[in-house]
mmCIF file with all atom_site columns, C-alpha atoms in Angstrom:
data_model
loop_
_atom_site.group_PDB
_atom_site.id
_atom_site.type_symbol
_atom_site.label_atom_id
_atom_site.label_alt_id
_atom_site.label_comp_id
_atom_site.label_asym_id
_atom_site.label_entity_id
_atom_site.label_seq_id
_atom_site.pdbx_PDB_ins_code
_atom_site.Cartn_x
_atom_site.Cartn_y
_atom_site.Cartn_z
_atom_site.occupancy
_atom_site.B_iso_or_equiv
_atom_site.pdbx_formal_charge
_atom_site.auth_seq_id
_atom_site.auth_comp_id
_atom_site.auth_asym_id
_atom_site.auth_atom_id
_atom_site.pdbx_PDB_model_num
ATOM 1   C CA . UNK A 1 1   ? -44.601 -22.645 -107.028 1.00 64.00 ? 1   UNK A CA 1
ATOM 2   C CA . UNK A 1 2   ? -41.929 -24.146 -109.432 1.00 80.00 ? 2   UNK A CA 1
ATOM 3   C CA . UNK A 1 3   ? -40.405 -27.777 -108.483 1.00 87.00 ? 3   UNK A CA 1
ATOM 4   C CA . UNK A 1 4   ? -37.192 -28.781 -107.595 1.00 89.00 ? 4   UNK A CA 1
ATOM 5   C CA . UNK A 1 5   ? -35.728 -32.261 -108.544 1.00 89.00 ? 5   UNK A CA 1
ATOM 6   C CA . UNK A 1 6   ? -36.370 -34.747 -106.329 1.00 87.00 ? 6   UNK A CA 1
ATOM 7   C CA . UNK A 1 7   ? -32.842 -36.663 -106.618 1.00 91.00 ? 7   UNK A CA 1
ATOM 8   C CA . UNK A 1 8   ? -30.113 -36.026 -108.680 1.00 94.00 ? 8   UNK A CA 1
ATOM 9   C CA . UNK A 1 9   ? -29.915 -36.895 -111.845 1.00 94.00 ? 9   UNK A CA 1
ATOM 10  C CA . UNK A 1 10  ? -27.879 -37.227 -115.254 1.00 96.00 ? 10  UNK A CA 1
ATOM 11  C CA . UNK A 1 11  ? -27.721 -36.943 -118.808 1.00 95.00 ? 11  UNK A CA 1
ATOM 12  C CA . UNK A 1 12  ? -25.092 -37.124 -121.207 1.00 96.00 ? 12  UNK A CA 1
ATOM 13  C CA . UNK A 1 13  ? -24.475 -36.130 -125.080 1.00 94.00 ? 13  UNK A CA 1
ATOM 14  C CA . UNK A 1 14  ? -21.885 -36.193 -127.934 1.00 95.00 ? 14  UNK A CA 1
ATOM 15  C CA . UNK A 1 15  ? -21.914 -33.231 -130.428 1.00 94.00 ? 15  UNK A CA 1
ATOM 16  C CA . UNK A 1 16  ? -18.874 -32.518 -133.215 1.00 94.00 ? 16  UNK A CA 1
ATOM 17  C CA . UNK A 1 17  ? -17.026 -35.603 -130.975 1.00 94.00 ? 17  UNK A CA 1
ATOM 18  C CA . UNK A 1 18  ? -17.342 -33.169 -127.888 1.00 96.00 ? 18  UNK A CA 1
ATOM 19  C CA . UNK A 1 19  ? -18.493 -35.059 -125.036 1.00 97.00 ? 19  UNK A CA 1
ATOM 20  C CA . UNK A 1 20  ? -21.010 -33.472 -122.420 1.00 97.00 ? 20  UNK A CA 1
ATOM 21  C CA . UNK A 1 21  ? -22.154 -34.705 -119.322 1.00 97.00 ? 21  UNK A CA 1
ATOM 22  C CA . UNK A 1 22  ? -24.947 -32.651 -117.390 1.00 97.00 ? 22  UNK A CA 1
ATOM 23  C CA . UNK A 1 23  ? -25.271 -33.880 -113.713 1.00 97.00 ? 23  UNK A CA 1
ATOM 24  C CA . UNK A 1 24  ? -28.153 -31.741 -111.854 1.00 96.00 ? 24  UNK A CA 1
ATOM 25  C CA . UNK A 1 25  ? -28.953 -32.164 -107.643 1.00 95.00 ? 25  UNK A CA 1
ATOM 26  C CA . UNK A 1 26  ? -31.751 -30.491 -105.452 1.00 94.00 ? 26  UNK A CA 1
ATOM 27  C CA . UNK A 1 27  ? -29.974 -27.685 -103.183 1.00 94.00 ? 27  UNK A CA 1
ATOM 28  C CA . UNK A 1 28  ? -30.635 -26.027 -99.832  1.00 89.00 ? 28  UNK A CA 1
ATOM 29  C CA . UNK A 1 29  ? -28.771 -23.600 -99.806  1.00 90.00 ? 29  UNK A CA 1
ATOM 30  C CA . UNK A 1 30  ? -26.451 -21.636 -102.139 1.00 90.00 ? 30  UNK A CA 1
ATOM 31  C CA . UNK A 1 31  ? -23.175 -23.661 -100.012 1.00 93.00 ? 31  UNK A CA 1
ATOM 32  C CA . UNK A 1 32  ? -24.934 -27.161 -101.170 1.00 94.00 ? 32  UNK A CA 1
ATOM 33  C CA . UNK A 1 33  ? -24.641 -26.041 -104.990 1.00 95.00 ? 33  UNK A CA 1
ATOM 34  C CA . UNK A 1 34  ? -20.928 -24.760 -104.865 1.00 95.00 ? 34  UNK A CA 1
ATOM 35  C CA . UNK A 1 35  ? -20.848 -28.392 -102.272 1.00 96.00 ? 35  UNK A CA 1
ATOM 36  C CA . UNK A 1 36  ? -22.081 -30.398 -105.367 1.00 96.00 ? 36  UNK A CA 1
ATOM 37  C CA . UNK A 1 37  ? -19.574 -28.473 -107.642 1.00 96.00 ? 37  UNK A CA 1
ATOM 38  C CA . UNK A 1 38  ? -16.701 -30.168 -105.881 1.00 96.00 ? 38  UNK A CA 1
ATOM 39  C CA . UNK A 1 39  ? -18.429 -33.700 -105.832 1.00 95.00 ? 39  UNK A CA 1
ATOM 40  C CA . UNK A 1 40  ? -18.797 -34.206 -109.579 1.00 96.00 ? 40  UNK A CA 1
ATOM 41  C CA . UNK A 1 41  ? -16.023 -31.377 -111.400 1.00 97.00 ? 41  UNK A CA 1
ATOM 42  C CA . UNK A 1 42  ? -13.475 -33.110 -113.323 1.00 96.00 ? 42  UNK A CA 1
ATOM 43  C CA . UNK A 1 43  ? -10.635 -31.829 -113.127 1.00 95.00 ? 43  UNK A CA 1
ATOM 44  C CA . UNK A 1 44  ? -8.906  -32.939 -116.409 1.00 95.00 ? 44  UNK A CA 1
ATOM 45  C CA . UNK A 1 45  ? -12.061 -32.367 -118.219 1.00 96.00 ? 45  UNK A CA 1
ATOM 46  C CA . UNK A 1 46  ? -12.081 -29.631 -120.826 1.00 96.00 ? 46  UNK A CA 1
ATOM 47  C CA . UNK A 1 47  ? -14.647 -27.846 -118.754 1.00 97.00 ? 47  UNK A CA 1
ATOM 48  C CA . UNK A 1 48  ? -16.984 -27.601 -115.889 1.00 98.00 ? 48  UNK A CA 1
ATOM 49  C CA . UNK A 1 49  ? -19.534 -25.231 -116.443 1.00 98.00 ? 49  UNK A CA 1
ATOM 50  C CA . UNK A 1 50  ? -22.186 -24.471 -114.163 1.00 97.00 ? 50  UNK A CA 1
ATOM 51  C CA . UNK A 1 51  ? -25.489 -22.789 -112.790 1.00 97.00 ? 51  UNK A CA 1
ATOM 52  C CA . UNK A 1 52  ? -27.816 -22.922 -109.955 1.00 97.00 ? 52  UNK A CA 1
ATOM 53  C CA . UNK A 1 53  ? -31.191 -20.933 -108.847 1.00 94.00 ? 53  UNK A CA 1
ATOM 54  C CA . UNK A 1 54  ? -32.148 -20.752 -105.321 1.00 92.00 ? 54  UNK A CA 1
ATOM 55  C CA . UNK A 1 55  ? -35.266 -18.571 -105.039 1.00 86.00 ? 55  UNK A CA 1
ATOM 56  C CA . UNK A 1 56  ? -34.084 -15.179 -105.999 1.00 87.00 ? 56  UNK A CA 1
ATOM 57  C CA . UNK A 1 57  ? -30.232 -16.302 -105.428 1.00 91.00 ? 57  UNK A CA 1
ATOM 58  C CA . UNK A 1 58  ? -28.305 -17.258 -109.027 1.00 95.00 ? 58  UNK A CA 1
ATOM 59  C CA . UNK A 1 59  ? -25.006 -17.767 -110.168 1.00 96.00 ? 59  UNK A CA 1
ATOM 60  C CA . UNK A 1 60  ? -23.196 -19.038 -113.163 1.00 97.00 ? 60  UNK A CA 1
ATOM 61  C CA . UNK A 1 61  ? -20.110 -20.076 -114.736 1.00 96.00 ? 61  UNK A CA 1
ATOM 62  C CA . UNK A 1 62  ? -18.493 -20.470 -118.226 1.00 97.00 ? 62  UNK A CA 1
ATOM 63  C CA . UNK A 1 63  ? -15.340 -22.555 -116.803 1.00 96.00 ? 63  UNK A CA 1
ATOM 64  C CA . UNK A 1 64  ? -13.250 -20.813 -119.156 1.00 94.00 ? 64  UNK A CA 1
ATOM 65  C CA . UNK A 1 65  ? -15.732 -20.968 -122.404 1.00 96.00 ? 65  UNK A CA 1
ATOM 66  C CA . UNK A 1 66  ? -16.700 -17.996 -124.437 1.00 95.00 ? 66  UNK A CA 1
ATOM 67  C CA . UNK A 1 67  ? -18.271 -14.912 -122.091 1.00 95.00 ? 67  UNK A CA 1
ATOM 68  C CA . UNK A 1 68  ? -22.029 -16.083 -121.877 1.00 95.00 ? 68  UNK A CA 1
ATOM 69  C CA . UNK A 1 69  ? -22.241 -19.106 -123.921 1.00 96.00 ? 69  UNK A CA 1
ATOM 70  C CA . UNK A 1 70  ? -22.436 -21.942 -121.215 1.00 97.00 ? 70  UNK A CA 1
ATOM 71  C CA . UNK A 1 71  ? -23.145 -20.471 -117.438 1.00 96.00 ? 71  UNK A CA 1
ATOM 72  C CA . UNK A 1 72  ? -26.176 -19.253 -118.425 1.00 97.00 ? 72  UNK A CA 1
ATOM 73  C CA . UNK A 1 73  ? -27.601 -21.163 -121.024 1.00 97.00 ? 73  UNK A CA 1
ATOM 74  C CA . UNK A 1 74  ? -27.430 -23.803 -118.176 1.00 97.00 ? 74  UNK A CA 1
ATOM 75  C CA . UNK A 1 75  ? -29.556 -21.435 -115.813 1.00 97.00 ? 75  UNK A CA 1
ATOM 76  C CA . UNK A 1 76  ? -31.655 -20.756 -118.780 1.00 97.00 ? 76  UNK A CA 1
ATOM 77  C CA . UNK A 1 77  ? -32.368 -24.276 -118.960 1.00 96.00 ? 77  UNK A CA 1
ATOM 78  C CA . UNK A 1 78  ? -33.082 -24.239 -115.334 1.00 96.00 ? 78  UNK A CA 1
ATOM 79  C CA . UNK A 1 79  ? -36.124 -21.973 -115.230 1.00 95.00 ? 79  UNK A CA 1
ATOM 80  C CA . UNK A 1 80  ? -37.213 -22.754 -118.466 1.00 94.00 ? 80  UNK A CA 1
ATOM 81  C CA . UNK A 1 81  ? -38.012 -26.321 -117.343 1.00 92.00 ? 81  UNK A CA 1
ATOM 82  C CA . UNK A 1 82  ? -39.801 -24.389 -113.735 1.00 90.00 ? 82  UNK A CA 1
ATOM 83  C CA . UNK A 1 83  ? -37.079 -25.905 -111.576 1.00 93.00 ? 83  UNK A CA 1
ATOM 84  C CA . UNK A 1 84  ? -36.027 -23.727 -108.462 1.00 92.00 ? 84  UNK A CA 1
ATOM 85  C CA . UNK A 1 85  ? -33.543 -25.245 -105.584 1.00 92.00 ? 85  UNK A CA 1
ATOM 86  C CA . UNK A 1 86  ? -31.163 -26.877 -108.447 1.00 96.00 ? 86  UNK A CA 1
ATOM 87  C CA . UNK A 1 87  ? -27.901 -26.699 -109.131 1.00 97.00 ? 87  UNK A CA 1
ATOM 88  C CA . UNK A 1 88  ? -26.527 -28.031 -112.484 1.00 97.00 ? 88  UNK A CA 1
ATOM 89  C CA . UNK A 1 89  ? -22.800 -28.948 -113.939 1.00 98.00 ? 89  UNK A CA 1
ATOM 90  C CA . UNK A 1 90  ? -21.961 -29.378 -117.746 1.00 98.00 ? 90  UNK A CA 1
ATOM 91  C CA . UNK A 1 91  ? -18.932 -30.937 -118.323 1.00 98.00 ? 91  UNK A CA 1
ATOM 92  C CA . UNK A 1 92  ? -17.101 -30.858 -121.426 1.00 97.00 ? 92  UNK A CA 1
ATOM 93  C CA . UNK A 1 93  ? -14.773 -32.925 -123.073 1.00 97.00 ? 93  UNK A CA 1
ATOM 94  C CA . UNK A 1 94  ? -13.339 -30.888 -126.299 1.00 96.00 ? 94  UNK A CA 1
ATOM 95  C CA . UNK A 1 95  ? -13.177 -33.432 -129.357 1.00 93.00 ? 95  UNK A CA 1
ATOM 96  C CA . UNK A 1 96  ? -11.327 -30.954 -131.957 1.00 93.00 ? 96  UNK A CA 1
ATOM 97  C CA . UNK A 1 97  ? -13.582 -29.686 -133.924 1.00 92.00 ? 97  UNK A CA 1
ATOM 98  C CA . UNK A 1 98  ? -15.189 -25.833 -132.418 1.00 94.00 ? 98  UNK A CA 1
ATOM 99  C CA . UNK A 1 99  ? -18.863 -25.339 -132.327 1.00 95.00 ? 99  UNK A CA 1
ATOM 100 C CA . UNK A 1 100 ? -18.642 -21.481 -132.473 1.00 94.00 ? 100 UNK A CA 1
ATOM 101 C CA . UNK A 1 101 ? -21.208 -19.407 -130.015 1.00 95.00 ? 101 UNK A CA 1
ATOM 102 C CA . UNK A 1 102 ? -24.340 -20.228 -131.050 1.00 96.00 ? 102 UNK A CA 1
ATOM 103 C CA . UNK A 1 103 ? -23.251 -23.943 -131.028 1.00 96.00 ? 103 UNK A CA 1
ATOM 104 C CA . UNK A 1 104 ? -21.923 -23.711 -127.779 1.00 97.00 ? 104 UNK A CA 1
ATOM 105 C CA . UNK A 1 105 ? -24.999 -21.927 -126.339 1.00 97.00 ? 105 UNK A CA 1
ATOM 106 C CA . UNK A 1 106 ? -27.082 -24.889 -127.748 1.00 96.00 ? 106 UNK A CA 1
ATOM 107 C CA . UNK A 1 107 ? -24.995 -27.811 -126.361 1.00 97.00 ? 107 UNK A CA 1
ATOM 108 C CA . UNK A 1 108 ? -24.482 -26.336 -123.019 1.00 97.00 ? 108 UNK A CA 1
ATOM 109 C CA . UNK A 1 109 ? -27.867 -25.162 -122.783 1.00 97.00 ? 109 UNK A CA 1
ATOM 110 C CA . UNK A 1 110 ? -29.574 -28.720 -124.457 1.00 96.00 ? 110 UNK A CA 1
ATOM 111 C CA . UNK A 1 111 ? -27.714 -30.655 -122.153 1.00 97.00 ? 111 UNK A CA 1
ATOM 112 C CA . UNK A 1 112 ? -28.968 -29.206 -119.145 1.00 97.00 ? 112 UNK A CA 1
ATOM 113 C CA . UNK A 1 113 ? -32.700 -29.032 -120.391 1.00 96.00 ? 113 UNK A CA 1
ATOM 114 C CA . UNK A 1 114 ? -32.408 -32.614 -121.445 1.00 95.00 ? 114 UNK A CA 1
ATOM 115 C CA . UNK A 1 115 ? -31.116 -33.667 -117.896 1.00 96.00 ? 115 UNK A CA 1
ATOM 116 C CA . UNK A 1 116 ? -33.865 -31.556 -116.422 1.00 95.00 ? 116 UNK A CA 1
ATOM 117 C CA . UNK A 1 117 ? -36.862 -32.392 -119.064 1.00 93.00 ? 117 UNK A CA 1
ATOM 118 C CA . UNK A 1 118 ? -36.953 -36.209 -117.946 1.00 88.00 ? 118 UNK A CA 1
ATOM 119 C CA . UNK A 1 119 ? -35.775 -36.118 -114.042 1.00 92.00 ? 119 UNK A CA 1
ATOM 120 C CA . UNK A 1 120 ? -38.451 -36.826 -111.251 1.00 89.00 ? 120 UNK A CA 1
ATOM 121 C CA . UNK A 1 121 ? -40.040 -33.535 -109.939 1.00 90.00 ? 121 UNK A CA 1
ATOM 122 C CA . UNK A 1 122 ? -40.819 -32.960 -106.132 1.00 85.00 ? 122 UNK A CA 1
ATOM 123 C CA . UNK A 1 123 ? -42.955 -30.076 -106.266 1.00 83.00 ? 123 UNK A CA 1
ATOM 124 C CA . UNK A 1 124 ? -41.920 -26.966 -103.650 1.00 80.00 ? 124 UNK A CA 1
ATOM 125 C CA . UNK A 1 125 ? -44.717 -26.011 -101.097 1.00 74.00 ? 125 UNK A CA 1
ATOM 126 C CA . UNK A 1 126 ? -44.378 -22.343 -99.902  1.00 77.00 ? 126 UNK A CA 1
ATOM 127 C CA . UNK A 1 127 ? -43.619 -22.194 -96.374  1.00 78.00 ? 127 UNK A CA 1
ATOM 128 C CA . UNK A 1 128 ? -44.264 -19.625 -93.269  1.00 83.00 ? 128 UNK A CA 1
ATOM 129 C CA . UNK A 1 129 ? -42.565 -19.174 -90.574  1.00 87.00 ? 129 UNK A CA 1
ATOM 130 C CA . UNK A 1 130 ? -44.669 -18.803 -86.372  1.00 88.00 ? 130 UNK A CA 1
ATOM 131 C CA . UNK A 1 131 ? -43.583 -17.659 -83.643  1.00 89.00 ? 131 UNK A CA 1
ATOM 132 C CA . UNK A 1 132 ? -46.329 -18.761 -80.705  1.00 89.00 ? 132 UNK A CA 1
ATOM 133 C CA . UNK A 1 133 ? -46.679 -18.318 -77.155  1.00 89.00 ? 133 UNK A CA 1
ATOM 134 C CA . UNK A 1 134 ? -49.076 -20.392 -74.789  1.00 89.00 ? 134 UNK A CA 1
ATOM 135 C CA . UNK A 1 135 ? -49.170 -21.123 -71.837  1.00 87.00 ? 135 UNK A CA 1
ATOM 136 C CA . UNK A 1 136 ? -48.924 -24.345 -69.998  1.00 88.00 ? 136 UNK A CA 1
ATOM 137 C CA . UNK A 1 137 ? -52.537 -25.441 -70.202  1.00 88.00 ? 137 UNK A CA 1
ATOM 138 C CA . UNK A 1 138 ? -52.953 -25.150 -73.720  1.00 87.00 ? 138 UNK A CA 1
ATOM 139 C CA . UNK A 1 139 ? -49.904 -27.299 -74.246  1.00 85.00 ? 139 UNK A CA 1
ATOM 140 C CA . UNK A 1 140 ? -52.193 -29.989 -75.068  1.00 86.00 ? 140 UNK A CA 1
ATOM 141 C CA . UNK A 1 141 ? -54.447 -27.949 -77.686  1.00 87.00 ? 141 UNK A CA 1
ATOM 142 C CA . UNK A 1 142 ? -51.024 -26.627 -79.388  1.00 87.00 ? 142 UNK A CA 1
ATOM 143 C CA . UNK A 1 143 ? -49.514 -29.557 -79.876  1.00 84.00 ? 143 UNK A CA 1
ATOM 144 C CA . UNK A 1 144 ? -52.434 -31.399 -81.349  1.00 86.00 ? 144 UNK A CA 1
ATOM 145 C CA . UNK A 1 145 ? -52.922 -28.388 -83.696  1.00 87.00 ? 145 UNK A CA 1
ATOM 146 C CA . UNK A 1 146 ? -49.070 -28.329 -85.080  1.00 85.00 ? 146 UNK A CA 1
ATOM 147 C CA . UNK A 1 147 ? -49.891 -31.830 -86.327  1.00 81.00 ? 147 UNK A CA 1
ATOM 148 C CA . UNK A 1 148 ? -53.131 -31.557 -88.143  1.00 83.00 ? 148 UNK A CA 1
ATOM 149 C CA . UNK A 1 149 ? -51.828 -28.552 -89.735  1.00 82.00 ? 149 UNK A CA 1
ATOM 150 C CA . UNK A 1 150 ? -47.899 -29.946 -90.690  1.00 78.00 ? 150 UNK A CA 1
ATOM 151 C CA . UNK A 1 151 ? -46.035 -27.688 -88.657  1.00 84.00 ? 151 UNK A CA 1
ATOM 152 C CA . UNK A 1 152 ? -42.846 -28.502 -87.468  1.00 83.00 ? 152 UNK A CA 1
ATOM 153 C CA . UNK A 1 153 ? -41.362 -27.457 -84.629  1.00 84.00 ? 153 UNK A CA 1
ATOM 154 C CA . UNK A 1 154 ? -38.402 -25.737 -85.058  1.00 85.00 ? 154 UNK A CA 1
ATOM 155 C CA . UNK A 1 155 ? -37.120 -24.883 -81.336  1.00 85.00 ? 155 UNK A CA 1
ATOM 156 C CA . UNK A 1 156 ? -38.966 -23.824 -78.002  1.00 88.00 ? 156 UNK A CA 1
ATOM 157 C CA . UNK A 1 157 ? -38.545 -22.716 -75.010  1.00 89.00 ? 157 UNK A CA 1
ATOM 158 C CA . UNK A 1 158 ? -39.761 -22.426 -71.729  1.00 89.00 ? 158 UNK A CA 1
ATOM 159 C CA . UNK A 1 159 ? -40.882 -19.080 -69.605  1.00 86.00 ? 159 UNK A CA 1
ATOM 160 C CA . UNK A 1 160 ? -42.631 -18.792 -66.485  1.00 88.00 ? 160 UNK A CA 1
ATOM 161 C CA . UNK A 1 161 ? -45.708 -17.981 -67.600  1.00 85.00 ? 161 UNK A CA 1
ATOM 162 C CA . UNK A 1 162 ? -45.840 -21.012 -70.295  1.00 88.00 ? 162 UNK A CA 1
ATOM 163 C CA . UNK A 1 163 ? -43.814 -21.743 -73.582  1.00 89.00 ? 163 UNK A CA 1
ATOM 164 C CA . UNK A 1 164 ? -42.156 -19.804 -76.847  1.00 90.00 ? 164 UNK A CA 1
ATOM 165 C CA . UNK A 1 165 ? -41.469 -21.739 -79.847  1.00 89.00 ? 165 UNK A CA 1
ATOM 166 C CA . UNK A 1 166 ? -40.761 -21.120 -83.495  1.00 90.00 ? 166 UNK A CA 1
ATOM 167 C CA . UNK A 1 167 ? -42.759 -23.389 -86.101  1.00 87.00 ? 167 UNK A CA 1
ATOM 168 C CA . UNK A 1 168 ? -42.768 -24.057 -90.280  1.00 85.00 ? 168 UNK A CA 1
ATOM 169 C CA . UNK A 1 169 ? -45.377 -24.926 -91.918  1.00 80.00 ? 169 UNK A CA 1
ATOM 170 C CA . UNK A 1 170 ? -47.122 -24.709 -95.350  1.00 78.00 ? 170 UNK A CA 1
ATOM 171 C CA . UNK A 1 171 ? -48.175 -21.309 -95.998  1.00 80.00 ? 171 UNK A CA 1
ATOM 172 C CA . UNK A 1 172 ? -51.832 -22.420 -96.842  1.00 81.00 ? 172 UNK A CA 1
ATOM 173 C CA . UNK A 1 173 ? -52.304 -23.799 -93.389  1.00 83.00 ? 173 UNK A CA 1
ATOM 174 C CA . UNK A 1 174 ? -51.008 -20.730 -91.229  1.00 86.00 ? 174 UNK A CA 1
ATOM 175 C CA . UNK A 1 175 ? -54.406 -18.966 -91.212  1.00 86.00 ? 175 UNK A CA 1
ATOM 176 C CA . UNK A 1 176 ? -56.064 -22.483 -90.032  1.00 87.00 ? 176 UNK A CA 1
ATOM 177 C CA . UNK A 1 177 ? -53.827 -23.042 -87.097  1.00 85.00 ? 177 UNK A CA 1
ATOM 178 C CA . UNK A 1 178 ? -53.959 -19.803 -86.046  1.00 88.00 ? 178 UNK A CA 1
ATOM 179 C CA . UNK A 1 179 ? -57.901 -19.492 -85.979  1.00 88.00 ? 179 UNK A CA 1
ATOM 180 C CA . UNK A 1 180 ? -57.906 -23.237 -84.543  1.00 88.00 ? 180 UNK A CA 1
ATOM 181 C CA . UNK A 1 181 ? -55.679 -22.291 -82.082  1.00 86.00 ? 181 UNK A CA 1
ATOM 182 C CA . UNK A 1 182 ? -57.554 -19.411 -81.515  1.00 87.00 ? 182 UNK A CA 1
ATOM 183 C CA . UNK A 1 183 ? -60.823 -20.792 -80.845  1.00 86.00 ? 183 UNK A CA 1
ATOM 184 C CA . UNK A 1 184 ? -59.501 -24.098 -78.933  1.00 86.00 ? 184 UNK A CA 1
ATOM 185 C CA . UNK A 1 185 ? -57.369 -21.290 -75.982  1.00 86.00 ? 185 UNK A CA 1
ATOM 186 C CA . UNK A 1 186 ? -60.092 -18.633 -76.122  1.00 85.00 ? 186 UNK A CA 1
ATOM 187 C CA . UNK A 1 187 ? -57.701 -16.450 -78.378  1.00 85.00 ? 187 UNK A CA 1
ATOM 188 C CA . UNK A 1 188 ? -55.333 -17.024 -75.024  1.00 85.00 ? 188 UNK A CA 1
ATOM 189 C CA . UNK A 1 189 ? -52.094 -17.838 -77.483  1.00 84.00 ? 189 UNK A CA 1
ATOM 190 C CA . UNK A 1 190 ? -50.231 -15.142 -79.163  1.00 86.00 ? 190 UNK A CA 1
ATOM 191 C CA . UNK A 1 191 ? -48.963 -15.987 -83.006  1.00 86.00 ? 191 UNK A CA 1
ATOM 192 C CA . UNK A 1 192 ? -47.054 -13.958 -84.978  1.00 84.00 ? 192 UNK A CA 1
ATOM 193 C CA . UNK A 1 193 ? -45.326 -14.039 -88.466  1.00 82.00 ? 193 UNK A CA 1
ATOM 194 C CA . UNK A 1 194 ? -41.670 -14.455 -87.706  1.00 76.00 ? 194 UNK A CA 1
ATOM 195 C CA . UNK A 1 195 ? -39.522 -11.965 -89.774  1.00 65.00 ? 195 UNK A CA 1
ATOM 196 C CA . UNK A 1 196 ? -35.966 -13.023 -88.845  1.00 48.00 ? 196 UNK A CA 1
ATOM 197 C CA . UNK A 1 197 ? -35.069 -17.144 -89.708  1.00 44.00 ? 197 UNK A CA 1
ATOM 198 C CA . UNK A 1 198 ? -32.769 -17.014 -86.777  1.00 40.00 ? 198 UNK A CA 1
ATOM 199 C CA . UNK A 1 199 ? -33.530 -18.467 -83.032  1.00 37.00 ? 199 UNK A CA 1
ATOM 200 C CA . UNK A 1 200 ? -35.769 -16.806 -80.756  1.00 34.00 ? 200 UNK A CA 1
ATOM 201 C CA . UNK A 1 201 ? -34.557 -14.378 -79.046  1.00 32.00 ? 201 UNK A CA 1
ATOM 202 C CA . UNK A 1 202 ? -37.036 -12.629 -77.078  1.00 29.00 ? 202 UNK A CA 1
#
């Protein structure tokens, strides 16, 4: 699994008189990078040029430079340092001299990496989604399981027969909690993978 950064961080450079600032934050969600956009774009800045990569999710933005020269440089710099969950802004001050394409593509794209190469790394663990049922007697035996094995509860509820509830946890321990669970209710709990991140609803 790549990293993400674990605080957000800056890094600054002058090139040709241009000034460039690259600030770069750990995101959530695809909201928290567009979120961060607003919190550190200048708006009498030359440019504010940006990319983020969430999972599978990307998007970039030359702010008005040449067509590919700063968005995704930036998100180039992104997964070529293994970062995932990041969203990163380049802003530019023009000093009057032009740095052509290939210059730009370098500046944009060696701020960011520069920013990125030195920040503190939190490293991103893989995680899976449960959906369990027990009943009331094995309350006691579930909930001493979802600790040992780092799952956190995410809701539950409550049936007749006993209780429903949707956990997270590290992908490496979902086989472990489900055969610990298994053998500690005499395979009386039902687990299953969730496919939908919404609540339950059955």
């Amino acid at each position: 699994m790549p990293d993400t950064l674990a605080t957000v961080v800056s890094h600054s450079l002058e090139i040709k008189h241009s000034r460039f600032i690259a600030h770069a934050a750990p995101i959530d969600t695809a909201a928290a990078a567009l979120a961060f956009l607003q919190q550190v774009a200048i708006p009498d800045a030359t440019h504010n040029c940006w990319a983020y990569r969430h999972g599978s999710e990307y998007r970039s933005s030359d702010d008005g430079e040449p067509a590919g020269t700063a968005g995704r440089p930036i998100l180039a710099a992104i997964d070529g340092q293994g970062f995932d969950r990041v969203m990163v802004v380049v802003i530019r001050w023009y000093g009057g001299i032009k740095l052509g394409a290939g210059g730009l593509v370098r500046a944009y794209g060696g701020t960011a990496a520069e920013c990125l190469r030195t920040a503190p790394r939190l490293p991103l663990v893989a995680l899976t989604r449960l959906h369990v049922q027990a009943a009331f007697e094995d309350l006691g035996a579930l909930h001493a399981a979802l600790s040992s094995h780092a799952a956190e509860k995410l809701d539950e509820s409550f049936t007749p027969s006993g209780v429903e509830l949707r956990v997270e946890l590290p992908s490496d321990q979902a086989e472990p909690l489900k055969n610990r669970l298994r053998d500690a209710t005499r395979d009386r709990i039902r687990i299953q993978r969730c496919t939908e991140p919404g609540p339950l609803d059955d």
